[in-house]
mmCIF file of C-alpha atoms in Angstrom:
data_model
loop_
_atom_site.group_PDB
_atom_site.id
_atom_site.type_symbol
_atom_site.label_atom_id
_atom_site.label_comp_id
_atom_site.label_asym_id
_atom_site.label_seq_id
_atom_site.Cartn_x
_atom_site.Cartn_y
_atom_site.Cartn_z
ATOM 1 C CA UNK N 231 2.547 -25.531 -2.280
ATOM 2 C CA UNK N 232 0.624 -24.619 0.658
ATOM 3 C CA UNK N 233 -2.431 -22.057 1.284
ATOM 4 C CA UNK N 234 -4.537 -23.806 -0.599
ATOM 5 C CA UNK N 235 -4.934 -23.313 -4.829
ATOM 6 C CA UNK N 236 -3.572 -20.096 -6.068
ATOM 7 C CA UNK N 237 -6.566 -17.809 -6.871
ATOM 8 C CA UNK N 238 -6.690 -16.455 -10.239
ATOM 9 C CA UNK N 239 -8.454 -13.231 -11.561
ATOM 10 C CA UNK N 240 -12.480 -14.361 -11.509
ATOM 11 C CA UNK N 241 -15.606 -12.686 -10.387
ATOM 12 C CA UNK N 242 -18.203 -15.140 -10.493
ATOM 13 C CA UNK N 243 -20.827 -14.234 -8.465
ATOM 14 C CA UNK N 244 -19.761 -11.080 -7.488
ATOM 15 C CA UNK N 245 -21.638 -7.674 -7.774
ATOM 16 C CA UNK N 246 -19.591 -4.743 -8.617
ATOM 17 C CA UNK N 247 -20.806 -1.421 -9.443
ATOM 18 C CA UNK N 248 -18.763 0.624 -12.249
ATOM 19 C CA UNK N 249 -19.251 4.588 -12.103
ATOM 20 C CA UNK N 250 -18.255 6.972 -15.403
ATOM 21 C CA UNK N 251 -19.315 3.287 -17.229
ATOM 22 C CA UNK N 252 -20.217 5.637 -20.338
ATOM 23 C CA UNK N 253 -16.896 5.312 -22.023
ATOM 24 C CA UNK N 254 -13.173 4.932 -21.251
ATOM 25 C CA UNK N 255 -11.826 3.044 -18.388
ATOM 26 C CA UNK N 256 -15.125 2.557 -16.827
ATOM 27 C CA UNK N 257 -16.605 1.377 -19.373
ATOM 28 C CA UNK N 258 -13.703 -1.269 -20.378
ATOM 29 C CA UNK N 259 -14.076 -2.194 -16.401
ATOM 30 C CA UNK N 260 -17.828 -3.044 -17.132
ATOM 31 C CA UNK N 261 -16.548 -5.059 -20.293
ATOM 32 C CA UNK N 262 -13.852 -6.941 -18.818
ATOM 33 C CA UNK N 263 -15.912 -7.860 -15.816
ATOM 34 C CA UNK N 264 -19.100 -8.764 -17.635
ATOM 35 C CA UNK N 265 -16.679 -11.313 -19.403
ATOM 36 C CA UNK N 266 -14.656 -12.540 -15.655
ATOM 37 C CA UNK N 267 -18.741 -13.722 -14.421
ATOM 38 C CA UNK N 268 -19.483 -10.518 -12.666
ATOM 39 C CA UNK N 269 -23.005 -9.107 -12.290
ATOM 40 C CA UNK N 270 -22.386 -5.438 -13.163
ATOM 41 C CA UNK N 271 -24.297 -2.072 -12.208
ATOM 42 C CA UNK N 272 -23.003 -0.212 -14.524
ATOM 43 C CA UNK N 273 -23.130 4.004 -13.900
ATOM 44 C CA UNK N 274 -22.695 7.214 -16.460
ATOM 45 C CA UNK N 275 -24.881 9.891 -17.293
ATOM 46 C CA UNK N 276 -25.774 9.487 -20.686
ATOM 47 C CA UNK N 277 -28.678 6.676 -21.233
ATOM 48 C CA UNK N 278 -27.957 5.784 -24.362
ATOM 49 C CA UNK N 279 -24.153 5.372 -23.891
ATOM 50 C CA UNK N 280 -24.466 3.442 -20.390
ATOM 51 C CA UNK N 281 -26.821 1.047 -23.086
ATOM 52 C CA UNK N 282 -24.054 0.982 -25.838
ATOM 53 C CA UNK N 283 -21.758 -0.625 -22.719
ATOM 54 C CA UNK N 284 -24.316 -2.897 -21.652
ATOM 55 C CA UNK N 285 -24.591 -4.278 -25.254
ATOM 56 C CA UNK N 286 -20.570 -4.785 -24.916
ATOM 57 C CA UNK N 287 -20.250 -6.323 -22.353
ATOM 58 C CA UNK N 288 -20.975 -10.055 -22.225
ATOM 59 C CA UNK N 289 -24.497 -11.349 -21.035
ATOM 60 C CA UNK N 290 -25.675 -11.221 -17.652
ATOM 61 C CA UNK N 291 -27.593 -9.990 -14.434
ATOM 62 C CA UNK N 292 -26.386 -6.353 -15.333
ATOM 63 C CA UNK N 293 -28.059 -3.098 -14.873
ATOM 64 C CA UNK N 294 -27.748 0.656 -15.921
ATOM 65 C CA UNK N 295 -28.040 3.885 -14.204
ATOM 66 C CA UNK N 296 -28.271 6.932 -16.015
ATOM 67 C CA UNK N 297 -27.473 8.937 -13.357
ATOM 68 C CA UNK N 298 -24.509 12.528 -12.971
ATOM 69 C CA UNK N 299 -22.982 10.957 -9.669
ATOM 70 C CA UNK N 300 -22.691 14.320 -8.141
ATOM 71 C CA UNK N 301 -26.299 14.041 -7.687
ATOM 72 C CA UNK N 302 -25.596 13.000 -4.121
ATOM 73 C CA UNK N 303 -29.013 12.632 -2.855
ATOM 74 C CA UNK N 304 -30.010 9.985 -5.680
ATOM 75 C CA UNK N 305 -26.743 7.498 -5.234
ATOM 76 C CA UNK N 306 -28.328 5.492 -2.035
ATOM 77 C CA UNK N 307 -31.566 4.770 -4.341
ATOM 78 C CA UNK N 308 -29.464 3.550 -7.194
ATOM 79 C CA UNK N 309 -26.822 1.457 -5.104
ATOM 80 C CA UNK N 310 -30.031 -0.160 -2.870
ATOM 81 C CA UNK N 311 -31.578 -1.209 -6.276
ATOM 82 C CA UNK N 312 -28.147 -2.350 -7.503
ATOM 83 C CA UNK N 313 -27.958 -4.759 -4.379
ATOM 84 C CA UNK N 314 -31.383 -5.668 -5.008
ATOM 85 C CA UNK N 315 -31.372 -6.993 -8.304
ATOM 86 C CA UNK N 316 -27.851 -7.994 -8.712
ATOM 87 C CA UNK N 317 -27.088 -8.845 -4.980
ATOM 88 C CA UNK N 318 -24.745 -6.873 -2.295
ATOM 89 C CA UNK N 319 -21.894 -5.274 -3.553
ATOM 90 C CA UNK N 320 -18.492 -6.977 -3.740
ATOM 91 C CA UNK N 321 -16.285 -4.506 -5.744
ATOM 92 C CA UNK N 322 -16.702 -0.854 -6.521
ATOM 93 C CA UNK N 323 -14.872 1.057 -9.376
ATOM 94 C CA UNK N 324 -14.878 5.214 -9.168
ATOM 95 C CA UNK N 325 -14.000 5.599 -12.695
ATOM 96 C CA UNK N 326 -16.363 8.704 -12.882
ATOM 97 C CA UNK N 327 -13.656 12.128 -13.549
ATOM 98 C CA UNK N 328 -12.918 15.188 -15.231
ATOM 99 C CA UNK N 329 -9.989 16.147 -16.630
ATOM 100 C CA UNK N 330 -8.900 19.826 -17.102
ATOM 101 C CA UNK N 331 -6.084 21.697 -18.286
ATOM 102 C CA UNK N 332 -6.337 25.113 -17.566
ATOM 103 C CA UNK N 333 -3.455 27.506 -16.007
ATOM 104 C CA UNK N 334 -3.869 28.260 -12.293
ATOM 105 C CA UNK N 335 -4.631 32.102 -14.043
ATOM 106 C CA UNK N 336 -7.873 30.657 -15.051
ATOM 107 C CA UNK N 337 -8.700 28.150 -12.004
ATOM 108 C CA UNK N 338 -12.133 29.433 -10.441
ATOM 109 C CA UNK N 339 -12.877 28.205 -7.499
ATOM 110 C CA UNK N 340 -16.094 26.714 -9.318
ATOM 111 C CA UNK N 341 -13.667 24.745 -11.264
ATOM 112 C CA UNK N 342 -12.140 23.573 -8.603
ATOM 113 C CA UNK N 343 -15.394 22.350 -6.881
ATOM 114 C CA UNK N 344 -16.896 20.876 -10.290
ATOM 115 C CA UNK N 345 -13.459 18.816 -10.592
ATOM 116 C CA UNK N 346 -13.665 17.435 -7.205
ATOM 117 C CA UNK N 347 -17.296 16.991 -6.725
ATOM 118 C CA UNK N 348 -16.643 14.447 -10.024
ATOM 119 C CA UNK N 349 -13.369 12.161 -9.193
ATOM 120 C CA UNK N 350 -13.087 12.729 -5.508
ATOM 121 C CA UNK N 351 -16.660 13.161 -3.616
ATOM 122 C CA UNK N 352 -18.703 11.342 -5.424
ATOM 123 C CA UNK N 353 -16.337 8.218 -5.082
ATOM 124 C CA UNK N 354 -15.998 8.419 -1.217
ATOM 125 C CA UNK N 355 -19.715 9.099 -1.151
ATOM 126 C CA UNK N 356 -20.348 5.904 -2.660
ATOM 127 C CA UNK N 357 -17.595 4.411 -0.859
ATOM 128 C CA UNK N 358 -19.602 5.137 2.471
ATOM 129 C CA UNK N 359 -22.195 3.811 0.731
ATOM 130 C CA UNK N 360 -21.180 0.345 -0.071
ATOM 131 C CA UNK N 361 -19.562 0.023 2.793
ATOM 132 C CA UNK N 362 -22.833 -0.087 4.778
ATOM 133 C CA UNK N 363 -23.432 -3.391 6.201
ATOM 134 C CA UNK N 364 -26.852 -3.679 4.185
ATOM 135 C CA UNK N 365 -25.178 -3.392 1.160
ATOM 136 C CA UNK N 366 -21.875 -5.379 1.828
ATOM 137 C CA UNK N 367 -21.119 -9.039 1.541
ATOM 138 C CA UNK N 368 -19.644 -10.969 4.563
ATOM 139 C CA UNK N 369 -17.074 -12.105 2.829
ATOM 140 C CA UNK N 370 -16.359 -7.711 2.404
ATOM 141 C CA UNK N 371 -15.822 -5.959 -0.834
ATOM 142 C CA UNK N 372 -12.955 -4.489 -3.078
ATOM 143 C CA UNK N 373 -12.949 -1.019 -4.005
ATOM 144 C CA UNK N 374 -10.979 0.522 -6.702
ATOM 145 C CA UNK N 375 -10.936 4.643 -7.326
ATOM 146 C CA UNK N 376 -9.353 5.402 -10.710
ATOM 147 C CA UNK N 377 -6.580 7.799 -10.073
ATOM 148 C CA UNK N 378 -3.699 9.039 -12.373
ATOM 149 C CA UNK N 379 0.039 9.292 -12.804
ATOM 150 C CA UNK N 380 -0.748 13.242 -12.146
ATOM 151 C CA UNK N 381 -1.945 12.877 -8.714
ATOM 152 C CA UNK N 382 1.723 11.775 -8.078
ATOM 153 C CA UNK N 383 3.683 14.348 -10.261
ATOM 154 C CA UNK N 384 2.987 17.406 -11.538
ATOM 155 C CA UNK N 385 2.385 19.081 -14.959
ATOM 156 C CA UNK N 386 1.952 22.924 -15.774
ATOM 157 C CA UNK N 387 -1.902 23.355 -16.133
ATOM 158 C CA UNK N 388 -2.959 20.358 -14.063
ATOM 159 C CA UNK N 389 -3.721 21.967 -10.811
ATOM 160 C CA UNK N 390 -7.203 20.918 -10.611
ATOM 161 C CA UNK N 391 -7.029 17.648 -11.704
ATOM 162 C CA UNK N 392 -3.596 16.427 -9.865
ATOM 163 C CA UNK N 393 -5.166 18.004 -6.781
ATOM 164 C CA UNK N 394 -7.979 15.281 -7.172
ATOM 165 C CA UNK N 395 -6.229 12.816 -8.085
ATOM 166 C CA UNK N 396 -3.797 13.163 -5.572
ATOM 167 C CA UNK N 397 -6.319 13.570 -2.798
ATOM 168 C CA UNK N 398 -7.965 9.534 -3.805
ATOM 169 C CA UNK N 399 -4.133 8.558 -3.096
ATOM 170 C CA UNK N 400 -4.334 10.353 0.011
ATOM 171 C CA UNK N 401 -7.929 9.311 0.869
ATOM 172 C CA UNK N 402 -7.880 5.781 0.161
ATOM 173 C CA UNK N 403 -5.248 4.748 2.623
ATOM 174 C CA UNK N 404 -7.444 6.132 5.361
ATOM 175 C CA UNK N 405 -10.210 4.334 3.846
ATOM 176 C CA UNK N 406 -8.410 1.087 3.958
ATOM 177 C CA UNK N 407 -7.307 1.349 7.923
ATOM 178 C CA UNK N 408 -11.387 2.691 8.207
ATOM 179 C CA UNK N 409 -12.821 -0.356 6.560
ATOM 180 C CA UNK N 410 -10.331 -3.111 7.116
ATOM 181 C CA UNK N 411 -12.314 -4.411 9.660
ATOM 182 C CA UNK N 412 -15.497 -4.719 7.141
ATOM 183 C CA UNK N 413 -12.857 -6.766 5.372
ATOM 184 C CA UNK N 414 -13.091 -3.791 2.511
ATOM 185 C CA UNK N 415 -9.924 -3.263 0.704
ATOM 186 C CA UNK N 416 -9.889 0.243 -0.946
ATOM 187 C CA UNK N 417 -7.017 0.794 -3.764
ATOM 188 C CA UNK N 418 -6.162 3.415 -6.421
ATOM 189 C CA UNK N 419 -5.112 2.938 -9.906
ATOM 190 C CA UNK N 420 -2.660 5.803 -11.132
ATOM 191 C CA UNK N 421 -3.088 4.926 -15.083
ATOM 192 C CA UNK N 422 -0.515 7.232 -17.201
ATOM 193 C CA UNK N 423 -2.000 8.358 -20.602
ATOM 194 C CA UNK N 424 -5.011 6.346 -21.474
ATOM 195 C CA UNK N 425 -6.212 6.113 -24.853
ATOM 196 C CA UNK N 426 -9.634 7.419 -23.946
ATOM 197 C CA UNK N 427 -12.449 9.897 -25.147
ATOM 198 C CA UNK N 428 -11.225 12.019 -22.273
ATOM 199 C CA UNK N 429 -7.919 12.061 -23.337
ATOM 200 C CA UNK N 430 -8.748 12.803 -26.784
ATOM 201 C CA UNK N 431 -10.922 15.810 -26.007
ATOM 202 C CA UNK N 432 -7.574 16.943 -23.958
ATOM 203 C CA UNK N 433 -5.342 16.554 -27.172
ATOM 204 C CA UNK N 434 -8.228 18.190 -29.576
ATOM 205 C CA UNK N 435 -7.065 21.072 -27.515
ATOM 206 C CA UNK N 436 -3.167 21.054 -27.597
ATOM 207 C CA UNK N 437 -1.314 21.502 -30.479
ATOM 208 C CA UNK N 438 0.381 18.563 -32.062
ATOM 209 C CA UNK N 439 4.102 18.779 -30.913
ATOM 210 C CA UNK N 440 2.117 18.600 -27.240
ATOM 211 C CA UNK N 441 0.752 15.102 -27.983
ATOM 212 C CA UNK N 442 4.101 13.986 -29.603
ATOM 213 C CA UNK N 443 5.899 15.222 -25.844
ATOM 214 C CA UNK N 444 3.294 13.319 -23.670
ATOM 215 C CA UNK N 445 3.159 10.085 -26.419
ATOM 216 C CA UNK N 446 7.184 10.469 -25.611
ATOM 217 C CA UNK N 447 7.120 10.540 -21.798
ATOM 218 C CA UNK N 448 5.488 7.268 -21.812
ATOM 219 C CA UNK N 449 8.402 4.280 -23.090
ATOM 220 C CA UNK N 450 5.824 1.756 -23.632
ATOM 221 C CA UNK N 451 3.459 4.554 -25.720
ATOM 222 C CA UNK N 452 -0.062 5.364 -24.658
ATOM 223 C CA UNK N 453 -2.275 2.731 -22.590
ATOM 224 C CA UNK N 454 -5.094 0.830 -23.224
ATOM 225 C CA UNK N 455 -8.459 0.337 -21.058
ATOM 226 C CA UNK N 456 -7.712 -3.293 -20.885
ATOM 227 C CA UNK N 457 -4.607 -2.337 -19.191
ATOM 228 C CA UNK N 458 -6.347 -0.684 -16.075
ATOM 229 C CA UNK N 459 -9.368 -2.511 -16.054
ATOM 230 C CA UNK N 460 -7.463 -5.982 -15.988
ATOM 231 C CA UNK N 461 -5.399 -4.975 -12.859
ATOM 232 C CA UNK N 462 -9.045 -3.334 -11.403
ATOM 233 C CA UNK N 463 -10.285 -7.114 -11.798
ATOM 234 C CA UNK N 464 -7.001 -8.657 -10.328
ATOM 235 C CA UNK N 465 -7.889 -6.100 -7.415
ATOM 236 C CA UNK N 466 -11.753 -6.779 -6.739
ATOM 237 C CA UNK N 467 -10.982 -10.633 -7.074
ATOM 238 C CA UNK N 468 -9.594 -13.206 -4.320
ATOM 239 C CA UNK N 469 -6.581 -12.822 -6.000
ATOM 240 C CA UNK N 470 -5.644 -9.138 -4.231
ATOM 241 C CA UNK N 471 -7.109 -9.998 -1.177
ATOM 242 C CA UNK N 472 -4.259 -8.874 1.100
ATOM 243 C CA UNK N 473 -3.941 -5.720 -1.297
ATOM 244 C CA UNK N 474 -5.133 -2.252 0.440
ATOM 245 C CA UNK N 475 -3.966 1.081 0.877
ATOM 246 C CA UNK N 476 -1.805 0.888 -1.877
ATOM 247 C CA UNK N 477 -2.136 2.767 -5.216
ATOM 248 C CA UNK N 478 -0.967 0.657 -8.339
ATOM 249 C CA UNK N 479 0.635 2.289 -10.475
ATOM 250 C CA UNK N 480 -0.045 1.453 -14.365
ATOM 251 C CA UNK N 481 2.116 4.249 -16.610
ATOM 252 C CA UNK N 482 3.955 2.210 -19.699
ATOM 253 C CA UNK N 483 7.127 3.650 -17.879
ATOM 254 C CA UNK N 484 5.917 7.559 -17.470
ATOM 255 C CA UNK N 485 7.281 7.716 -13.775
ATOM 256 C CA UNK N 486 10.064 5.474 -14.202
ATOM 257 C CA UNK N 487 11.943 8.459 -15.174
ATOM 258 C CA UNK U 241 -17.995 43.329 -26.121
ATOM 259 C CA UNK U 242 -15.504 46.135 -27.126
ATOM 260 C CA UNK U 243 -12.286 45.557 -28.497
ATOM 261 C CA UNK U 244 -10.592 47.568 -25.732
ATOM 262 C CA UNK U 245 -12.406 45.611 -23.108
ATOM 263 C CA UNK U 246 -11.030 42.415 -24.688
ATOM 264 C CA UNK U 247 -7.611 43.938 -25.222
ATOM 265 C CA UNK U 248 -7.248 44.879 -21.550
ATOM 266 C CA UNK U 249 -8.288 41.081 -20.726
ATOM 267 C CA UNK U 250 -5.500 39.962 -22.702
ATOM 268 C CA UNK U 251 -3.379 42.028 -21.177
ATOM 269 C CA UNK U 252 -4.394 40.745 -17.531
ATOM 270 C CA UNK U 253 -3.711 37.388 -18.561
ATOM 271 C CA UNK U 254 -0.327 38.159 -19.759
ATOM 272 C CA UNK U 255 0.289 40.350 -16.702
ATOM 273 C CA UNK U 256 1.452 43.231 -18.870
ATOM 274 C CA UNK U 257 0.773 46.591 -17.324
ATOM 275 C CA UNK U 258 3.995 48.462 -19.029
ATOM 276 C CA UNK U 259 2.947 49.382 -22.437
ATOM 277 C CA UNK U 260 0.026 49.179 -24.752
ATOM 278 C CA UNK U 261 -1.381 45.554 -26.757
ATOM 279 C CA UNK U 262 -3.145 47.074 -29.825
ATOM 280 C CA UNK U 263 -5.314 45.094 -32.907
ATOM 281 C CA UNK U 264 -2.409 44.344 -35.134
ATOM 282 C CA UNK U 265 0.195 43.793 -32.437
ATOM 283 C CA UNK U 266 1.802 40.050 -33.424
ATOM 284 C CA UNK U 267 0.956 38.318 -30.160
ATOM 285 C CA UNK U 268 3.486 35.249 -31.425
ATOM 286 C CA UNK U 269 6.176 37.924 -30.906
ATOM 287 C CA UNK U 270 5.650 38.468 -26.992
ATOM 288 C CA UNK U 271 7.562 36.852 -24.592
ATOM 289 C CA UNK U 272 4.023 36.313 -22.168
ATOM 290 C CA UNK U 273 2.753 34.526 -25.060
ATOM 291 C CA UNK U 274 3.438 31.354 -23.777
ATOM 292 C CA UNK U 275 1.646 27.745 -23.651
ATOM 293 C CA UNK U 276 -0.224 28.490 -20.811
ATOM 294 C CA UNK U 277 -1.415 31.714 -21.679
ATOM 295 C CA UNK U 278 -2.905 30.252 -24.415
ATOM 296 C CA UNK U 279 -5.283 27.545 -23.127
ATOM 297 C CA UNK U 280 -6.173 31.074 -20.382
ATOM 298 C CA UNK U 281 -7.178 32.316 -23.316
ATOM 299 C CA UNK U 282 -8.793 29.211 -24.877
ATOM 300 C CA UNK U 283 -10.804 29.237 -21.525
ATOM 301 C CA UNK U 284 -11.276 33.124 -21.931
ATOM 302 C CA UNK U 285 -13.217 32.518 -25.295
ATOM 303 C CA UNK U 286 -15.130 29.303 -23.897
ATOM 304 C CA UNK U 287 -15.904 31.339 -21.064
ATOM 305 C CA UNK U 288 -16.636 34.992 -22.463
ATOM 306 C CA UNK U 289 -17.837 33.977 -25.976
ATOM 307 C CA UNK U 290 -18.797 30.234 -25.881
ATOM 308 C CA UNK U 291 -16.525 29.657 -28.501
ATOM 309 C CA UNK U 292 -14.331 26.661 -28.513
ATOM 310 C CA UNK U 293 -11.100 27.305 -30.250
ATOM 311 C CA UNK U 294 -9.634 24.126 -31.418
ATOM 312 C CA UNK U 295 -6.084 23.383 -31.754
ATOM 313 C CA UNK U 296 -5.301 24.213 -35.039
ATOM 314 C CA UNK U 297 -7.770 27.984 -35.065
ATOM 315 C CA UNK U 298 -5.132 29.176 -31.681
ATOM 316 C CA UNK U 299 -2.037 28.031 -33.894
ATOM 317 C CA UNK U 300 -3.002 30.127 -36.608
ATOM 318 C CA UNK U 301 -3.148 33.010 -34.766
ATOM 319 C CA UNK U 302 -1.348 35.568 -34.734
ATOM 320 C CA UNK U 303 -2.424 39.214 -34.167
ATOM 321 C CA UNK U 304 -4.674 40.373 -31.609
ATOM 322 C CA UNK U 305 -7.074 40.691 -34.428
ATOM 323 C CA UNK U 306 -6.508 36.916 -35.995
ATOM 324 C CA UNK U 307 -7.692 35.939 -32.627
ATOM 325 C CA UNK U 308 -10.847 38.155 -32.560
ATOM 326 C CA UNK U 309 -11.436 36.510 -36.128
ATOM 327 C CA UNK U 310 -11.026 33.492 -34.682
ATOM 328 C CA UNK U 311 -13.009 33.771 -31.950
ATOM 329 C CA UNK U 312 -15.929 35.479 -34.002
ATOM 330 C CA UNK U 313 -16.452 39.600 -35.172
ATOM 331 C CA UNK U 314 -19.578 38.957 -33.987
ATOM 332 C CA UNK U 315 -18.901 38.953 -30.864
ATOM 333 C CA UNK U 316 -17.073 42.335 -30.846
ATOM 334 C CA UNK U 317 -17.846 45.808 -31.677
#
């Protein structure tokens, strides 16, 4: 064997920062981290949920922001106090997002704006962010924007939301030529149908024969937080260090079809 | 807001310009009535009324007037 020993999925000593950490994905991220040695700034807009994650996740350096990260203007004070009490910033996850079904009939272009300000802006704001050289370990950073399966294919009523999630696909591989240098790698995760809070707000709102049809698209059934935030880990950690660009694809078989 | 104000909504949605959508026509029985129209009008009640119409309430609908109900008389006159 040469190349030295075969890294395997740890984050000691690294600082990541986790956005939409109040439930779901995010919050699993946080979880899984906390229990991989990272020192986590956790990120969601709800104070007493962000707490519920911090009491989940193992013990730590960790910190909450209760902050909506479309707030622009307050992200460089949060991420500057994040590197200052946990250290600079060696992974990022955008889990942050809205999903909405709603026919093109009843898009506004409001909606539109609310949908991407939420999974798409905020994420490359913070992106530029991190990235700064104040903020950014020499040894660079990995930075992971939670996609989904529909910013790859379609689905009637998705409009909004495969629009944004198709335009971190498109984003991030520009990001990745951009900050290559910084040794930054920036990847997407296109998870299929989580079980999530998210998801289950979406179902309270389709009849039942709907969820049976999207349960059946996916061959392994729905997915499970640990799914994405494991492979978010594998991505921050030495162990996807010549990962970048890419956008891995995590869908229990949905676009296998 | 008056009935015929919210009838002539509907009928935007479903693009019908060709004949009339009255209180006790069976809206389960028009061919615009489909899956998409419905979470328009889901978004229409959210919107309009602030009513969020779960699931099962839009399933059980079925005349223009079921869905008033639905949504809330009050919000009608």
């Amino acid at each position: 064997m040469t190349g030295g020993r075969v890294p395997i999925v740890d984050l000691a000593d690294k600082s990541i920062l986790v956005t939409g950490a109040s439930s779901g994905i995010g919050r699993q991220c946080a979880i899984v981290f906390s229990k991989v040695g990272a020192r986590v700034a956790i990120v969601g807009r709800n104070q007493s949920r962000i707490e519920e994650t911090l009491a989940m996740m193992d013990k730590g350096t960790h910190q909450a922001f209760a902050l909506d990260v479309t707030d622009y203007g307050s992200l460089e004070g949060m991420v500057s106090k994040a590197v200052e009490n946990g250290g600079k910033l060696g992974g990022l996850v955008h889990a942050a997002g809205i999903e909405v079904t709603l026919p093109l009939g009843a898009m506004k272009p409001k909606t539109f704006e609310n949908i991407f300000a939420v999974n798409v802006i905020a994420g490359f704001e913070l992106a530029r962010l991190a990235s700064k050289k104040k903020y950014l370990p020499d040894d660079g950073a990995g930075f992971v924007f939670i996609s989904s399966v529909m910013g790859t294919v379609g689905q009637p009523g998705k409009i909004g939301y495969s629009s944004s999630k198709g335009a971190l696909l498109a984003g991030v591989r520009s990001l990745a030529l951009e900050l290559a240098p910084k040794k930054v790698r920036a990847n997407c995760i296109s998870p299929g149908l989580v079980e999530t809070p998210m998801t289950d707000q979406m179902f309270a709102n389709l009849p039942e024969t709907s969820r049976q049809e999207i349960v059946a698209m996916h061959p392994l059934g729905l997915g499970h937080t640990t799914d994405v935030a494991s492979m978010s880990a594998f991505l921050i950690s030495a162990a996807g260090k010549w990962i970048t660009g890419s956008n891995i694809v995590i869908d229990g078989g949905y676009s296998a079809r | 807001m008056r009935s015929e104000e919210f009838i002539d909504l509907l009928k935007e949605i479903m693009e019908i310009e060709d004949r009339d959508i009255r209180l006790e026509t069976n809206l389960k029985e028009m061919s615009e009535y489909d899956s998409l129209v419905v979470l328009e009008i889901v978004a229409l009640a959210d919107e309009n009324f602030g009513k969020h119409l779960a699931a099962k309430q839009i399933t059980a609908v079925t005349t223009v007037k079921s869905l008033m109900e639905a949504i809330g008389m009050e919000h009608f006159e």
